[in-house]
């Protein structure tokens, strides 16, 4: 979490930093701050709250300097406050640092530095960094940062400037993302590419323990042994507009509408009518696939929900047992991993700390890992044996939408690839599913046409305190995602239940006027689902159903229904989730919530 930026060039640094931070606010927005070298001094401006508060301060302070660092915070150590905001400085204010990550040994370092006479002002783990750099400083900022980094345990992307070397910006990363933007007579550091896209499309994607030295002459990258590294320039091909709202009121709405394209892009060249599935450059062989006796799908949040759909698809098509687990649990138990285990990690950002830790656990036990991620060059992409990219484009809204549907597409692609290689399903069946997938983009666009109807539902239910999502089989997996979407952006308490489980307890929660969203897209479970809907209706619930066209018999039982186009039930989650995303969006709007930046959340969870 947290976003960092840095700039050295000819422009007004504070403008570039604020512009960059505005693209990183999805990583946290508890506070924001910058430090700029101003007439030979390090000047810090920072405050609690959104970037807009900082902009007011900067307007007043009129910083003109050309070198600086900036930070947008998601609080971990120390409450959101002016004092705990970054940048932090050493005692005499000559060194300033911004940090994304967690310094796990900060208490020991703090005690030691205090015994050396250093005084701390904030409650943050980060404040040890400028003091450590100060401790090791002997006239060379890069050397001091290198020595300080050796003392740090945990995860970090750090940017440092110093009054003593006003034409330098030093940075380092370990387990937190960091890129370098390469401009003409100006260079940048940032936690993510969109922060620099207004200025350059050429970037270095840094590896762990690489140090960056930016000077007027250019950029140098070093290993921790101070050997210079020859980095390959990564040219960003996606459009800067992809990271802008493009006429929509919110990123979330824009991203919901981008789903037809994202679906198409993720399928392109992998699923082609009449051809076998191709998995880009994935190196797993037919023999290796045959030997896999267990698959773990590990992820967090929405990505975990995509994994639940993946389990259904892989078990049904590839006939391999699959366990889906949340990464934060997986990493701290003793999972049974052998050489014949395959792990699939799913992560939009590719930087989620728990998912990355689970991946490393599997690698340490010699299991093979396939990463499904949306971010090229992200940590999971680099550390996995194989990567299948979801081509959703940059997802900015904190609530994941287009990344989720493309993760589902990735699950189908992997299932079909394994099924083809293992011969577990008839070719005719595989061809039917491929055809269904190829038609999905168009059908997703049709679902978006129900917007106005869904807006009306949102008006009716936006004052509810609680809501329940029900489904069976794949519909249950989608119900979980619908429930998460609603609670995270509208703050309405909601739960998802497997509809058959209701009578074992949860049905006690249903009373007059309780809203129930019932998914009934799975043909073979339709009648069972109707019975479950009747059970809650009898107890006073008002029910909105999501069903497939042609199943209008459901209207006899429910209060309202939204229909998705007819598709093979196995791919229905891609369509049935869209009304749920729209419903959450409009409920959030009705309630006046901050849709793109819901409270307490951040887009990229790079801390445990
Ligand atoms: C919810 C949401 C989160 C993420 C989760 C994992 O809308 O976006 O639940 O899915 O934090 O993030 P990634 O996919 O980046 O690993």
XYZ file of C-alpha atoms in Angstrom, residues 183-392:
210
model
C 12.376 11.145 -19.727
C 14.451 13.689 -21.657
C 16.630 15.504 -19.145
C 14.209 14.421 -16.449
C 13.630 11.153 -14.645
C 11.105 9.754 -12.215
C 10.493 7.042 -9.688
C 7.021 5.736 -8.926
C 5.162 2.832 -7.369
C 3.251 2.301 -10.593
C 3.434 3.247 -14.254
C 0.363 5.550 -14.527
C 2.175 8.047 -12.264
C 4.735 8.803 -14.994
C 2.696 8.244 -18.151
C 2.063 11.939 -18.709
C 5.795 12.399 -19.169
C 7.229 9.196 -20.578
C 6.399 5.725 -21.840
C 9.878 4.303 -21.243
C 10.426 2.742 -17.870
C 12.689 0.386 -15.976
C 10.868 -2.275 -13.957
C 13.063 -2.715 -10.910
C 13.926 -6.031 -9.295
C 14.229 -6.566 -5.563
C 17.370 -5.081 -3.995
C 18.094 -2.815 -6.940
C 19.157 0.734 -6.128
C 18.441 3.751 -8.317
C 20.616 6.809 -8.577
C 19.054 9.681 -10.491
C 21.310 12.647 -11.247
C 21.250 15.435 -13.833
C 23.343 13.210 -16.123
C 20.794 10.384 -16.051
C 19.820 7.191 -14.257
C 22.024 4.395 -12.951
C 20.839 1.156 -11.411
C 22.999 -0.819 -8.975
C 22.906 -4.147 -7.191
C 23.293 -4.161 -3.417
C 27.032 -4.777 -4.082
C 27.117 -1.536 -6.046
C 27.641 -3.277 -9.371
C 25.961 -1.336 -12.157
C 23.035 -3.159 -13.795
C 22.172 -2.854 -17.479
C 18.403 -2.655 -17.421
C 16.173 -3.284 -20.381
C 13.804 -0.408 -21.149
C 10.161 -1.446 -21.032
C 8.065 0.588 -23.440
C 4.506 1.096 -22.235
C 2.142 0.491 -25.128
C -1.182 1.123 -23.450
C -2.687 4.512 -23.709
C -2.480 7.065 -20.912
C -6.224 7.551 -21.447
C -6.711 4.007 -20.200
C -5.833 5.359 -16.776
C -8.219 8.328 -17.045
C -11.979 8.452 -16.513
C -12.779 9.002 -20.195
C -16.069 10.835 -19.674
C -17.444 8.522 -16.967
C -18.248 9.891 -13.519
C -16.094 7.284 -11.839
C -13.331 4.858 -12.715
C -15.492 2.005 -11.479
C -18.251 2.774 -13.973
C -15.727 3.186 -16.757
C -14.090 -0.110 -15.868
C -17.451 -1.910 -15.740
C -18.085 -0.634 -19.269
C -14.657 -1.728 -20.436
C -15.476 -5.346 -19.669
C -16.583 -6.377 -23.165
C -13.219 -5.191 -24.504
C -11.267 -6.698 -21.619
C -12.951 -10.067 -22.202
C -12.101 -9.940 -25.891
C -8.504 -8.851 -25.312
C -7.882 -11.599 -22.766
C -9.237 -14.267 -25.123
C -7.416 -12.977 -28.192
C -4.858 -15.382 -29.632
C -5.457 -17.846 -26.806
C -8.894 -19.104 -27.815
C -9.322 -19.234 -31.560
C -12.207 -21.096 -33.202
C -11.103 -24.451 -34.573
C -7.648 -24.306 -32.968
C -6.143 -25.713 -29.820
C -5.799 -23.339 -26.887
C -2.466 -21.511 -26.789
C -1.078 -20.176 -23.563
C 1.360 -17.494 -24.713
C 4.812 -18.500 -23.625
C 3.747 -20.849 -20.857
C 6.295 -23.621 -20.743
C 4.427 -26.349 -18.845
C 4.534 -29.509 -20.959
C 1.856 -32.111 -21.674
C 3.817 -34.581 -19.532
C 4.011 -32.148 -16.639
C 0.284 -31.482 -16.872
C -0.379 -35.225 -16.773
C 1.624 -35.530 -13.554
C -0.228 -32.810 -11.649
C -2.245 -34.481 -8.916
C -3.450 -31.399 -7.095
C -3.941 -27.742 -7.817
C -4.040 -24.956 -5.244
C -5.560 -21.716 -6.396
C -4.407 -19.014 -3.994
C -5.501 -15.382 -3.972
C -7.199 -12.665 -1.906
C -10.568 -10.914 -2.058
C -12.079 -10.655 -5.497
C -9.230 -12.628 -7.018
C -10.048 -15.421 -4.560
C -13.626 -15.372 -5.811
C -12.314 -15.787 -9.351
C -10.404 -18.778 -7.997
C -13.628 -20.344 -6.736
C -15.007 -20.237 -10.279
C -11.640 -21.630 -11.413
C -12.068 -24.627 -9.131
C -15.432 -25.514 -10.666
C -14.074 -25.106 -14.197
C -10.812 -26.998 -13.686
C -12.370 -29.901 -11.798
C -15.142 -30.199 -14.352
C -12.932 -29.965 -17.442
C -9.422 -31.020 -16.448
C -10.476 -33.526 -13.760
C -7.809 -32.546 -11.241
C -8.694 -31.892 -7.591
C -8.478 -28.183 -6.808
C -8.349 -26.397 -3.466
C -8.978 -22.654 -3.417
C -7.564 -20.726 -0.509
C -7.175 -17.202 0.687
C -3.476 -16.459 0.642
C -3.319 -15.055 4.175
C -4.446 -18.450 5.523
C -2.510 -20.611 3.107
C 0.844 -19.057 3.955
C 0.621 -19.825 7.657
C -0.520 -23.426 7.646
C 1.299 -26.515 6.496
C -0.257 -27.155 3.104
C 0.567 -30.477 1.515
C 2.701 -29.447 -1.417
C 4.676 -31.890 -3.536
C 6.486 -31.688 -6.861
C 3.246 -32.755 -8.489
C 1.325 -29.856 -7.019
C 0.522 -26.922 -9.236
C -0.206 -23.558 -7.700
C -2.164 -20.942 -9.598
C -1.929 -17.525 -7.980
C -4.389 -14.871 -9.083
C -3.610 -11.227 -8.461
C -4.704 -8.167 -10.375
C -1.824 -6.061 -9.064
C 0.683 -8.887 -8.857
C 1.958 -7.260 -5.670
C -0.376 -8.525 -2.942
C 1.898 -9.426 -0.046
C 0.011 -12.540 1.103
C -0.342 -13.909 -2.428
C 3.337 -13.356 -3.067
C 4.226 -15.125 0.178
C 2.041 -18.113 -0.779
C 3.755 -18.245 -4.171
C 7.163 -18.293 -2.494
C 6.063 -21.047 -0.138
C 5.027 -23.200 -3.099
C 8.285 -22.476 -4.932
C 10.295 -23.419 -1.839
C 8.556 -26.823 -1.905
C 9.396 -27.228 -5.604
C 5.840 -26.858 -6.819
C 5.237 -25.229 -10.157
C 3.479 -21.866 -10.095
C 1.375 -20.204 -12.764
C 0.558 -16.549 -12.113
C -2.582 -14.931 -13.441
C -2.020 -11.202 -13.189
C -2.895 -7.932 -14.855
C 0.384 -6.131 -14.337
C 3.316 -6.854 -16.606
C 6.553 -7.203 -14.700
C 4.815 -7.317 -11.299
C 6.368 -9.381 -8.506
C 4.148 -12.435 -8.966
C 4.743 -12.302 -12.722
C 8.471 -12.319 -12.175
C 8.600 -14.998 -9.534
C 6.160 -17.525 -10.978
C 7.304 -20.198 -13.436
C 4.701 -19.115 -15.952
C 2.443 -16.109 -16.365
C -0.913 -15.744 -18.022
C -1.657 -12.045 -18.273
C -5.198 -10.769 -18.042
C -5.435 -7.979 -20.555
C -7.871 -5.833 -18.593
